[in-house]
XYZ file of C-alpha atoms in Angstrom:
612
model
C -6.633 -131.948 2.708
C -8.177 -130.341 5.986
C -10.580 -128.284 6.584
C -8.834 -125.393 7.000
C -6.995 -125.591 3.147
C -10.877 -126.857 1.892
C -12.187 -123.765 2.964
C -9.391 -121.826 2.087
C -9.997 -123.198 -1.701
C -13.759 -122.220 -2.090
C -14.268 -119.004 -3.925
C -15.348 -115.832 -2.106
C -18.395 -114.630 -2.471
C -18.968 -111.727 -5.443
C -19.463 -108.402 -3.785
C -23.361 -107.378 -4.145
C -24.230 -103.929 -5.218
C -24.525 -101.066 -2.321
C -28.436 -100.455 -1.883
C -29.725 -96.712 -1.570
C -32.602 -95.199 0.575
C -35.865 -94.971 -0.447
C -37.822 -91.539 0.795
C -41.423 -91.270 1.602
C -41.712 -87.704 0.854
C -45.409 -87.919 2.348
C -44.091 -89.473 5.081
C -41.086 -87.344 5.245
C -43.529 -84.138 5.085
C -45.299 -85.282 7.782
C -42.209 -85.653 9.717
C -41.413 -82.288 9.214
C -45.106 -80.630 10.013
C -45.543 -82.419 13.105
C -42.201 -83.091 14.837
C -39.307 -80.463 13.168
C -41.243 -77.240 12.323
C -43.345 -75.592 15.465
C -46.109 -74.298 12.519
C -46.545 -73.994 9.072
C -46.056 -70.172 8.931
C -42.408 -71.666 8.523
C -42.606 -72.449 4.664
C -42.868 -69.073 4.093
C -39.168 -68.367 6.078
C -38.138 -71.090 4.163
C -39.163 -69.403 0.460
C -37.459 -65.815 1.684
C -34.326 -67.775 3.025
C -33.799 -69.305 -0.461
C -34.603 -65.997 -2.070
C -32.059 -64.176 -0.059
C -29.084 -66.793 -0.268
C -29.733 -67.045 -3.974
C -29.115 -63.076 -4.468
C -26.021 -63.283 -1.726
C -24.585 -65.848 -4.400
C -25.189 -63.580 -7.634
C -23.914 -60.971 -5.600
C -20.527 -62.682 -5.055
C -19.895 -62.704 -8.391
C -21.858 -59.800 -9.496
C -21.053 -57.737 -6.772
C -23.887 -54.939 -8.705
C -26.408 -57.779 -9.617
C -29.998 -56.346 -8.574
C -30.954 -58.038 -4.967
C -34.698 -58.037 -5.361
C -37.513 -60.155 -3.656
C -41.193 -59.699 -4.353
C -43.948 -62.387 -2.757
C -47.423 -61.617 -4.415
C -50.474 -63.040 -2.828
C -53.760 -63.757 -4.651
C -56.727 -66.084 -4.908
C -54.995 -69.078 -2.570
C -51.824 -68.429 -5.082
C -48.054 -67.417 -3.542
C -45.424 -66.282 -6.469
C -42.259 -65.431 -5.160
C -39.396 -63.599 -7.539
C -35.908 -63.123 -7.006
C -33.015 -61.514 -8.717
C -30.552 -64.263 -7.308
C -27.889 -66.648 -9.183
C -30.496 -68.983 -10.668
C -30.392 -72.897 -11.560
C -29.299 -74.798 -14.489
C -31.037 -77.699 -15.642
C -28.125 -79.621 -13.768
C -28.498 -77.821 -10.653
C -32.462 -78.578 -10.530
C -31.479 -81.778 -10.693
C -28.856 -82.149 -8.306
C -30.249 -79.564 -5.714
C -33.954 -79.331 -5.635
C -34.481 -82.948 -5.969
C -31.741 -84.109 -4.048
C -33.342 -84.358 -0.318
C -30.665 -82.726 2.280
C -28.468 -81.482 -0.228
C -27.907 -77.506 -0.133
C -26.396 -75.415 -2.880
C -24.443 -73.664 0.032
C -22.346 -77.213 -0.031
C -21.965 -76.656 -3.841
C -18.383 -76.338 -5.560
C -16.778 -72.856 -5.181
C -19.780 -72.039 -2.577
C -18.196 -73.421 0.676
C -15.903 -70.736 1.324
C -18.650 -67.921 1.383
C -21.005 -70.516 3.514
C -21.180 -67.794 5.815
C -23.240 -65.606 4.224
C -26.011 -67.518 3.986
C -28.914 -68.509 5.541
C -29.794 -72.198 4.852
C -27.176 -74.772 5.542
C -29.459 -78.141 5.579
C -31.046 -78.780 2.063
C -33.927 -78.821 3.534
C -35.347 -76.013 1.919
C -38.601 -76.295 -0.260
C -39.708 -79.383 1.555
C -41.468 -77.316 4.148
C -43.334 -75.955 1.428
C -45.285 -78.865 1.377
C -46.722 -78.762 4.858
C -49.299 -76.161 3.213
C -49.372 -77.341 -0.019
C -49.390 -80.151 -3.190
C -47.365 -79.084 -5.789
C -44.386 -76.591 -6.387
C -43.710 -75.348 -9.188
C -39.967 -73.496 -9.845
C -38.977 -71.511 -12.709
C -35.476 -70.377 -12.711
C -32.636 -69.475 -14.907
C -28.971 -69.175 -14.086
C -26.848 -66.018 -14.141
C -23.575 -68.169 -13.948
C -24.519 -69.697 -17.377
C -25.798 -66.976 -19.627
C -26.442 -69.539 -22.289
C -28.393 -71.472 -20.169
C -32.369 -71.782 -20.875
C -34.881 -71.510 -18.223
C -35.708 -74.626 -16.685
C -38.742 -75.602 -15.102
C -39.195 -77.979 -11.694
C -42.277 -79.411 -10.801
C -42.579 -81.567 -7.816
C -45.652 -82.913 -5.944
C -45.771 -84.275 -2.795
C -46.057 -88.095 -3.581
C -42.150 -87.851 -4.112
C -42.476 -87.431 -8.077
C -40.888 -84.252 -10.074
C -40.550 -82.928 -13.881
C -38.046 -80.865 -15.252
C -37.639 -79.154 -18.430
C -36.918 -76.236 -20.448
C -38.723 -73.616 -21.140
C -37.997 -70.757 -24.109
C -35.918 -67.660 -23.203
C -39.280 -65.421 -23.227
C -40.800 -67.320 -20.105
C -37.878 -65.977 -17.857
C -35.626 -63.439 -20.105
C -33.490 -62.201 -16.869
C -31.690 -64.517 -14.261
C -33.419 -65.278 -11.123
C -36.335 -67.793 -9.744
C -39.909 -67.873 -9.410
C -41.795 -70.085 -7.203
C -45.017 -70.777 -7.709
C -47.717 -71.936 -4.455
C -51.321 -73.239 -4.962
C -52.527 -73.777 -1.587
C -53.666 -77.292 -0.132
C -57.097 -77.834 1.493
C -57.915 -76.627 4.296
C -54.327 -74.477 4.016
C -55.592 -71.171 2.290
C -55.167 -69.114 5.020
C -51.219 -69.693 4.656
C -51.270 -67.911 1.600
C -54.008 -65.515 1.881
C -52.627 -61.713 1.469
C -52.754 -60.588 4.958
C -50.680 -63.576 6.435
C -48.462 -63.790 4.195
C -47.564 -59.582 4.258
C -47.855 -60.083 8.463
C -45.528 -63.258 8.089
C -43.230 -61.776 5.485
C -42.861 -58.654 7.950
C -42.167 -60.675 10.823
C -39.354 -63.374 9.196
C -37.767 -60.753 7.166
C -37.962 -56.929 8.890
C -33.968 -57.210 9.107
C -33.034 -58.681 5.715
C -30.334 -56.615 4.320
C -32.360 -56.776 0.630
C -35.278 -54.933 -0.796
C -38.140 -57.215 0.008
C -41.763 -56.354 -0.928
C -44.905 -58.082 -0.808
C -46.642 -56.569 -3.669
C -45.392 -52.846 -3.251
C -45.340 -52.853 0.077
C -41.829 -52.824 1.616
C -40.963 -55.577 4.341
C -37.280 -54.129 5.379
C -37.296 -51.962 8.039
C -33.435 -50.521 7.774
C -31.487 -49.776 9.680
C -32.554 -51.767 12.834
C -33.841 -49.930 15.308
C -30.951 -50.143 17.657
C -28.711 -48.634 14.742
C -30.334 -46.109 14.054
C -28.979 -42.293 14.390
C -31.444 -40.174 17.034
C -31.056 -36.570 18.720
C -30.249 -37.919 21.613
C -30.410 -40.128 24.062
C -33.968 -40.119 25.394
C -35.110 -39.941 21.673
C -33.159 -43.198 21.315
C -34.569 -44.800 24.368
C -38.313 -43.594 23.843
C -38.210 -44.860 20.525
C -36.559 -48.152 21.728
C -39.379 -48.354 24.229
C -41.848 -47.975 21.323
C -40.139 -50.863 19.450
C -40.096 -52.654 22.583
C -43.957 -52.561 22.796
C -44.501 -53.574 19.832
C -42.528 -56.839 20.040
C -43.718 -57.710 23.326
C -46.113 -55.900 24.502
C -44.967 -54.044 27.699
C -42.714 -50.538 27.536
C -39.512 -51.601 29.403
C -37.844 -49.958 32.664
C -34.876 -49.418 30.744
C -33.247 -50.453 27.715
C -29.732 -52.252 27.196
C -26.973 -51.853 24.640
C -25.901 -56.013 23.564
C -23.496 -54.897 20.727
C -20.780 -57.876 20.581
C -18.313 -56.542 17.498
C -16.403 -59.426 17.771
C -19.236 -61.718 17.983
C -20.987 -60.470 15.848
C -23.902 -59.878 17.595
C -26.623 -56.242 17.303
C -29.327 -55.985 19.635
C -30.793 -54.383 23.228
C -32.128 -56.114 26.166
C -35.402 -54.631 27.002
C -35.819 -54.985 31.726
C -38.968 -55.938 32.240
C -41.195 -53.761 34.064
C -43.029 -56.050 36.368
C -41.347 -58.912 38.338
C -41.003 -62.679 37.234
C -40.591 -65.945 38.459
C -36.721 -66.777 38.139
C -38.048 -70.396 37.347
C -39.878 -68.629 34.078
C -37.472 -69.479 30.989
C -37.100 -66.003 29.205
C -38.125 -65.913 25.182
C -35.660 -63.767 23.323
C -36.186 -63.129 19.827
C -32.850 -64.037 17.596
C -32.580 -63.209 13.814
C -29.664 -64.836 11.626
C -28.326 -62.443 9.560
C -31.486 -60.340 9.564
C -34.042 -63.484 9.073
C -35.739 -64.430 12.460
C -34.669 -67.563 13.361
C -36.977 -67.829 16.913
C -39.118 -66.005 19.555
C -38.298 -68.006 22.249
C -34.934 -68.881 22.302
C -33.996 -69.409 26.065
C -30.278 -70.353 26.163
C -29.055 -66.878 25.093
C -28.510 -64.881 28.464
C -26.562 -66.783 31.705
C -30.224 -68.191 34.155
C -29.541 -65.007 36.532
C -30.719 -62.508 33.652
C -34.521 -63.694 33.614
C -35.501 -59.932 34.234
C -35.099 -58.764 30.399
C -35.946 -59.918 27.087
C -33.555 -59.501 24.161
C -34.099 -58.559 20.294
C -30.708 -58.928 18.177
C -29.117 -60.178 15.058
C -26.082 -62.322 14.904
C -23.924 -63.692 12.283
C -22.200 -66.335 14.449
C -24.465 -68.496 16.181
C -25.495 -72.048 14.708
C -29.459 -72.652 14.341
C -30.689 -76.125 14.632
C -31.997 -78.469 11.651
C -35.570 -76.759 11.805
C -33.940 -73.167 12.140
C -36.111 -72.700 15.197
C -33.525 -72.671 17.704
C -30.226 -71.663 18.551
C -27.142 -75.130 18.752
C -25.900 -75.346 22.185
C -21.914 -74.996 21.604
C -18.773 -73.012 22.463
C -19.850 -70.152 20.513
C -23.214 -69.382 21.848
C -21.523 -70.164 25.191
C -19.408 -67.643 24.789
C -21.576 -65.246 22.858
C -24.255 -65.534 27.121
C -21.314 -64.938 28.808
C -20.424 -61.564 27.026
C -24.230 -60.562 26.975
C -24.065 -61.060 30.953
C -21.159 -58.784 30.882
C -23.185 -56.621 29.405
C -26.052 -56.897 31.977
C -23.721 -56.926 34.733
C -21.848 -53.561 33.508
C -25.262 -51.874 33.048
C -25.931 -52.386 36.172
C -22.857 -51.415 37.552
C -23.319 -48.161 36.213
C -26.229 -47.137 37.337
C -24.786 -48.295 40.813
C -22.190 -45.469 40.008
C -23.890 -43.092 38.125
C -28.177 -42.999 38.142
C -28.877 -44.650 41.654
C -32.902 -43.470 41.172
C -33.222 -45.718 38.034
C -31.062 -48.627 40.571
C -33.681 -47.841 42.643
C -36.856 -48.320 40.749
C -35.309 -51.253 39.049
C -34.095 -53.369 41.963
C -37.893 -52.481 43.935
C -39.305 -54.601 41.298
C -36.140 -56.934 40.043
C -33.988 -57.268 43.253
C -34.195 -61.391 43.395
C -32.130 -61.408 39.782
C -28.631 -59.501 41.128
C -29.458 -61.737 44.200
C -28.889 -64.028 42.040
C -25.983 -62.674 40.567
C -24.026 -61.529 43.543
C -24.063 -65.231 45.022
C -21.527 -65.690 42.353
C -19.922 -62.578 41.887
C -18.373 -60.987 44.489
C -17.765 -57.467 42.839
C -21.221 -57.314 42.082
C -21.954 -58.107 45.737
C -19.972 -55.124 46.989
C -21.247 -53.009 44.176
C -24.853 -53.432 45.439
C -24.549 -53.523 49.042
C -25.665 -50.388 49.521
C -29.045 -51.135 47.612
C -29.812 -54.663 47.636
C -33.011 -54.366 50.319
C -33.415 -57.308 53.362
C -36.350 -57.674 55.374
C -34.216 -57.317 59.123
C -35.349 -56.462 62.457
C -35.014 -52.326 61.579
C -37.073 -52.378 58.889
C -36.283 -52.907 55.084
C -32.665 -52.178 54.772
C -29.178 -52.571 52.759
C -26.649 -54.970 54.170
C -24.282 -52.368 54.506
C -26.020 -50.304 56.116
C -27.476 -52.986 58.534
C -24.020 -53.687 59.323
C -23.009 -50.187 60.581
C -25.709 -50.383 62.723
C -24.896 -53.875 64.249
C -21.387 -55.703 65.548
C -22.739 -58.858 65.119
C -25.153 -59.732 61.756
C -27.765 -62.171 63.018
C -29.715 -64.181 60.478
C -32.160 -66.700 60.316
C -32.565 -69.354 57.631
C -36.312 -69.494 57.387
C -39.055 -66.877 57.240
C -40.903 -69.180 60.010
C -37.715 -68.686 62.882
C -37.630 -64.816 61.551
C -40.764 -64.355 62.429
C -40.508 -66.210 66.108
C -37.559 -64.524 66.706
C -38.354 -60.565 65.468
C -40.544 -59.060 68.140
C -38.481 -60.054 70.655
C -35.238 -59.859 69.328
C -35.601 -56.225 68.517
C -36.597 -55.112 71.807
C -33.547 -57.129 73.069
C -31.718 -55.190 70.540
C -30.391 -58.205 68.884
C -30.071 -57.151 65.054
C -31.784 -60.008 62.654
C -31.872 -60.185 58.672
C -34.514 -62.738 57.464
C -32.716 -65.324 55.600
C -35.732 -67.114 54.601
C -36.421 -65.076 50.934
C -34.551 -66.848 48.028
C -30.487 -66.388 48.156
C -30.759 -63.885 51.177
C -28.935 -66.494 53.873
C -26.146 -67.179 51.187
C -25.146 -63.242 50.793
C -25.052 -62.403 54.288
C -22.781 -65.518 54.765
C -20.885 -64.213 52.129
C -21.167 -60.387 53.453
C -17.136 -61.219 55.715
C -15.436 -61.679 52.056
C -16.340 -58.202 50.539
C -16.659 -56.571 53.985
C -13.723 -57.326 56.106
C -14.443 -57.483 59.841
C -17.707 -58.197 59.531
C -19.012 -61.130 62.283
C -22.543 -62.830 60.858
C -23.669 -65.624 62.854
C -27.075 -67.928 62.609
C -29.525 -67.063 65.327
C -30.809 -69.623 67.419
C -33.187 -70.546 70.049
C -30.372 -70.732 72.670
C -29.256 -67.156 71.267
C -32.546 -65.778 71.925
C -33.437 -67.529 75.440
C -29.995 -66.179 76.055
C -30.859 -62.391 75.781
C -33.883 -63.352 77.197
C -34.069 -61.874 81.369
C -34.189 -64.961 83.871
C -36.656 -64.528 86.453
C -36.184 -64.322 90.366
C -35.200 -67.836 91.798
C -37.601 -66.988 94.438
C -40.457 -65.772 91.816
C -39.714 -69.133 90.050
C -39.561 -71.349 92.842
C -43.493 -69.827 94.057
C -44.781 -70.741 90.568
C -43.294 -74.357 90.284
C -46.752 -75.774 90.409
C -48.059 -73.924 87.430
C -45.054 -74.708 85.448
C -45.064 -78.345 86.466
C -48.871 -78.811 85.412
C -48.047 -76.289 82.064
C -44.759 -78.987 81.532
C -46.919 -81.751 81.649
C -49.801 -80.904 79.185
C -47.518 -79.903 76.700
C -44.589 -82.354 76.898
C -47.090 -84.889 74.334
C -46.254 -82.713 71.429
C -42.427 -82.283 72.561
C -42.174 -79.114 73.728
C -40.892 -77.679 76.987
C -41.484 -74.854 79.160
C -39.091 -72.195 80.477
C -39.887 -68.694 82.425
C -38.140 -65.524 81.345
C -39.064 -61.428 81.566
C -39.083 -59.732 78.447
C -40.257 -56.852 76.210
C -42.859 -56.481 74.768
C -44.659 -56.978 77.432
C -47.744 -57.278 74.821
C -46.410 -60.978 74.170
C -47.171 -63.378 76.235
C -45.574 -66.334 74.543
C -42.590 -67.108 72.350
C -42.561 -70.481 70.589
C -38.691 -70.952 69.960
C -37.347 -74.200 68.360
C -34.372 -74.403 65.295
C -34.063 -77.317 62.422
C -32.304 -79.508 64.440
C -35.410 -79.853 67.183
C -37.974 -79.342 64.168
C -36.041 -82.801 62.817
C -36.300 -84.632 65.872
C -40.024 -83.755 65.904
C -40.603 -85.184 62.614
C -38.704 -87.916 63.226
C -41.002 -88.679 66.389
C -44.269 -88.000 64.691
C -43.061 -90.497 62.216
C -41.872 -93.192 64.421
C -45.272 -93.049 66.376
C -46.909 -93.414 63.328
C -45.164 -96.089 61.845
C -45.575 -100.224 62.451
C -43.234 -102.046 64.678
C -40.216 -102.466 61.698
C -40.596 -98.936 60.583
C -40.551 -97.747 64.558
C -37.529 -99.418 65.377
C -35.527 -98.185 62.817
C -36.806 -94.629 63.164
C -36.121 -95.286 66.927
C -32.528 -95.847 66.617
C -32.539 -92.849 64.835
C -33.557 -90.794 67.615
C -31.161 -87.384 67.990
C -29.880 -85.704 71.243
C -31.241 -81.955 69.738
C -32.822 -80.190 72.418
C -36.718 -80.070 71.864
C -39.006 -76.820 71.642
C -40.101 -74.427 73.793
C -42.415 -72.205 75.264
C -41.464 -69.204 76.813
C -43.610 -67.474 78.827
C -43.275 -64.048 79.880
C -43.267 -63.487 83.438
C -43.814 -59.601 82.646
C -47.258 -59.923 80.555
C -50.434 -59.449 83.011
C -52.075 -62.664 81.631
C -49.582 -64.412 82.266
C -49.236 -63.907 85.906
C -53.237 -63.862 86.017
C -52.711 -67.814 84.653
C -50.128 -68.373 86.787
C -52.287 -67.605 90.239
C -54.769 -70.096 88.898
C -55.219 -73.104 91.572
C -56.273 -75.169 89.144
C -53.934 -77.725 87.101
C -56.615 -78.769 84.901
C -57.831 -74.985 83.985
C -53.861 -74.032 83.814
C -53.048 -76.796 81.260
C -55.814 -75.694 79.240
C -54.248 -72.054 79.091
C -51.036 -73.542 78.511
C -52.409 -75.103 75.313
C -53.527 -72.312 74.296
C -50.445 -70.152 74.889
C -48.494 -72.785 72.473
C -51.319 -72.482 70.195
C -51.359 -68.425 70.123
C -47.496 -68.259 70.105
C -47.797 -70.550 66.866
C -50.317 -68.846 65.302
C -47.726 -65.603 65.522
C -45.056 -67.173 64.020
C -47.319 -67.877 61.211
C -45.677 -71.711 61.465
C -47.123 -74.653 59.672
C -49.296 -76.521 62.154
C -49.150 -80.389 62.749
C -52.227 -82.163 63.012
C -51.873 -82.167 66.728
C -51.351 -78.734 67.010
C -54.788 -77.851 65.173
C -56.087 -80.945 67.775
C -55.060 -78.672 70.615
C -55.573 -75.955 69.233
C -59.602 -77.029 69.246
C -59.500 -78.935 72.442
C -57.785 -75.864 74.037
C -60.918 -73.460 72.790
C -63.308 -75.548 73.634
C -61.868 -76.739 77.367
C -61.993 -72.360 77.702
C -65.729 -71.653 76.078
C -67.156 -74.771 78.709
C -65.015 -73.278 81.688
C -66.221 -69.856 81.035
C -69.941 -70.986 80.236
C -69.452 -73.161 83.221
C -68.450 -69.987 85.550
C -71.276 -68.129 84.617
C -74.198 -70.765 85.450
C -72.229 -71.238 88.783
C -72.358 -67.416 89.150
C -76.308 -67.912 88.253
């Protein structure tokens, strides 16, 4: 017999017995305290969230069942009632004790899952995070002849159950019972618990009470009826305050029918970072689910915060945040059309509120209109750019010029400006977040429009040349000005122009600013480093300094006989013409920028004791 047939012949081995988990409710509670839940205000969402599903099931069968909760507060004691469907001593066992089991997966539920809050069986557990032992007294309305039944569970992972006589709970419904932990009384002292109850449960659609105190606040304040509409929007703005502290610009309608979403967008009155992730506040059908969910409105809306209600969106596990899936994407994209049609009416119809909202919000349609082309025509007349005529639209910076100039950095703007207006060059500063990308795009919702980057060579190009003869008498003074400032690669040209205030014009564009790195580098670097920069090397034409033959110091430095004193000035030209750019200075620059001042103060001093 071979192996194969011995083997073949030996008797399998007997299946062994499936093993189940073991939980470490301790350790399970800590879990939850430190990692799922942000705080332990939470337990108390948790308590009204089982309330309120536990009515929503009576009601689907008792469509007239009372829908009561009351939470009463004393002494380091929570008790909290409800009028709901109740538990058997079947369901205790199978639901409350069962970790991640939820009664909204029960038989005859799952069609109606909807409705309800809770979908995780999580439940009570967070109850322990601020406390011991719960105790749960409940009877069922689905089995009249049902006793009450009574659950107590502590948090070592061990529970009792049993029954209690008819007297102890004569009406269907559930009691929990709270004894706080140490060093947790706060949790469940009256105050917090009314101020938490208010917070978690202003939009349940149930009478909820903390003591007699009512915690609903129905309808919501964007359903309400008003006289009119500034009634509507001053009391908006009130309700606005008092969620977030600031009274809003204006005030947005986010009804979504069909996605069943309720709410307003409240435009914040001061500007933001668009970096700064927005905190909406989202309630699940009426319980708040978070403050600071950030994934609700598309990035470009960072200049409101929302309040609403949905029915449609999933929450995560701790009920603390919204699930990123096709429905919520689809639920930002109709709240941006919603942003993006408020704004387009008051483009159409209130251009004083467009006004006051873009002077303090203008970088978020920016943002917008890179994308969106329609909203890019629709706010051409009032986006504002910084240009060379003052704060202006691009439309109406393009009547004015046939050709849109426009640089890409604040720096080149501000070379470029002074003289390019008196040339009567038209510039838009392209330097500000998104404002090079919508000019660019300015030729595909304005037909016929010519935009072009300004450059050094455009602006040397405008610039007047000076009289060969003129030039030819001052070659010494431009040789000995070439020469002290061809170090720190930078050339220098003669040209007449306006105003004749400025004496200099530093002009350079990326490409030369990237051969000048790549030379600072390379003489900075050992031999390896320095040959490979070196083969590097570009053909982009370097800076320069242009000096204006027109300005009286100029010619004044010019007559100098000199070279020594003229290269000094020169330096100091470069350094001045910097300075007025308001450009980032090199290390070398700031060196000649201090050698220059100094080489001045000892030929002045110097003057003066020859003078003596």
């Amino acid at each position: 017999m071979d192996s194969q047939t011995s083997q073949a012949s030996q008797p399998s081995p007997s299946p062994q017995p499936p093993h189940t988990f073991q939980v470490d409710l301790r350790g399970l509670v800590d879990l939850l305290s430190h990692h799922l839940y942000s705080s332990p205000k939470v337990y108390l969402r948790e308590l009204l969230q089982n309330a309120v599903d536990a009515v929503t099931a009576r009601r689907a069968d008792e469509p007239d069942a009372p829908a009561r909760v009351r939470l009463y507060a004393e002494g380091g004691a929570l008790r909290v009632e409800d009028t709901g469907v109740g538990l058997t001593e079947a369901d205790v066992h199978s639901l409350l004790a069962t970790i991640g089991r939820s009664s909204k997966r029960a038989e005859g539920l799952e069609e109606a899952r909807s409705d309800f809050l809770g979908q995780f069986g999580i439940g009570l557990l967070a109850c322990f995070v601020v406390v011991e032992r719960i105790r749960v007294v409940s009877r069922s309305a689905r089995t009249p002849g049902a006793p009450p039944v009574e659950w107590t569970a502590s948090d070592d992972g061990s529970y009792t159950v049993r029954t209690l006589p008819d007297a102890e709970r004569p009406e269907p419904g559930t009691t929990v019972h709270l004894v706080a932990r140490a060093g947790a009384a706060e949790w469940l002292a009256p105050g917090r618990v009314a101020e938490l109850a208010r917070d978690f449960g202003s939009l349940l659609p149930y009478d909820v009470r903390v003591g007699d105190e009512a915690v609903t606040d129905l309808p919501a304040p964007w359903d309400r009826p008003y006289p009119g509409p500034a009634a509507r929007r001053v009391a908006l703005a009130r309700h606005c305050h008092d969620l977030f502290g600031f009274t809003p610009l204006d005030t947005i309608d986010l009804s979504v029918p069909l996605a069943g979403i309720r709410g307003v967008a409240y435009v914040l009155p001061s500007a933001v970072s668009p970096a700064q992730r927005a905190g909406h506040r989202v309630h699940l059908k009426g319980m708040l689910l978070t403050e600071r969910a950030e994934q609700l409105l598309p990035d470009w809306a960072f200049f409101v915060r929302c309040v609403l209600d949905t029915d449609s969106l999933r929450p995560t596990a701790s009920r603390e945040a919204l699930y990123e899936d096709e429905t919520l994407a689809g639920v930002r994209e109709a709240l941006g059309e919603r942003i993006r049609a408020w704004l387009t009416g008051l483009a159409a119809g209130d251009p004083e509120r467009l006004a006051a909202f873009l002077s303090v919000h203008h970088l978020g349609v920016k943002s917008l209109a890179r994308h969106d082309r329609e909203m890019l025509r629709t706010m051409l007349p009032w986006l504002p750019f910084e240009t060379t005529d003052g704060r202006l639209s691009l439309e109406e910076f393009a009547q004015r010029h046939t050709v849109v100039h426009f640089t890409r950095t604040v720096e080149e703007f501000r070379q470029v400006a002074p003289i390019a207006s008196a040339q009567g060059i038209g510039v838009i500063n392209g330097g500000y977040t998104y404002d090079s990308e919508l000019v660019q795009a300015l030729p595909s919702v304005r037909p016929g429009t010519v935009v072009a980057e300004l450059d050094a060579e455009t602006v040397t190009a405008h610039l007047d040349a000076v009289d060969p003869a003129e030039e030819l008498a001052l070659s010494g003074f431009l040789a000995a000005a070439r020469a002290r400032l061809d170090p720190l690669g930078c050339d220098v040209v003669l040209r007449a122009f306006h105003p004749l205030s400025v004496p200099a014009l530093h002009l350079d564009d990326r490409d030369a600013r990237h051969e000048q790195a790549r030379a600072d580098a390379e003489a900075q670097a050992d031999d390896l480093w320095a040959g490979i920069l070196g083969s590097l090397r570009g053909s982009a034409p370097r800076a320069r300094l242009v000096l204006n033959h027109l300005n009286p110091l100029v010619r004044r430095i010019s007559a100098l006989p000199d070279p020594e004193l003229i290269g000094t000035a020169a330096e100091s030209l470069y350094g001045q013409a910097l300075l007025m750019a308001q450009r980032p200075l090199r290390p070398a620059d700031s060196a000649l920028l201090n050698r220059a001042f100094i080489g001045l103060l000892e030929w002045a001093t110097h003057s003066e004791d020859g003078r003596a």
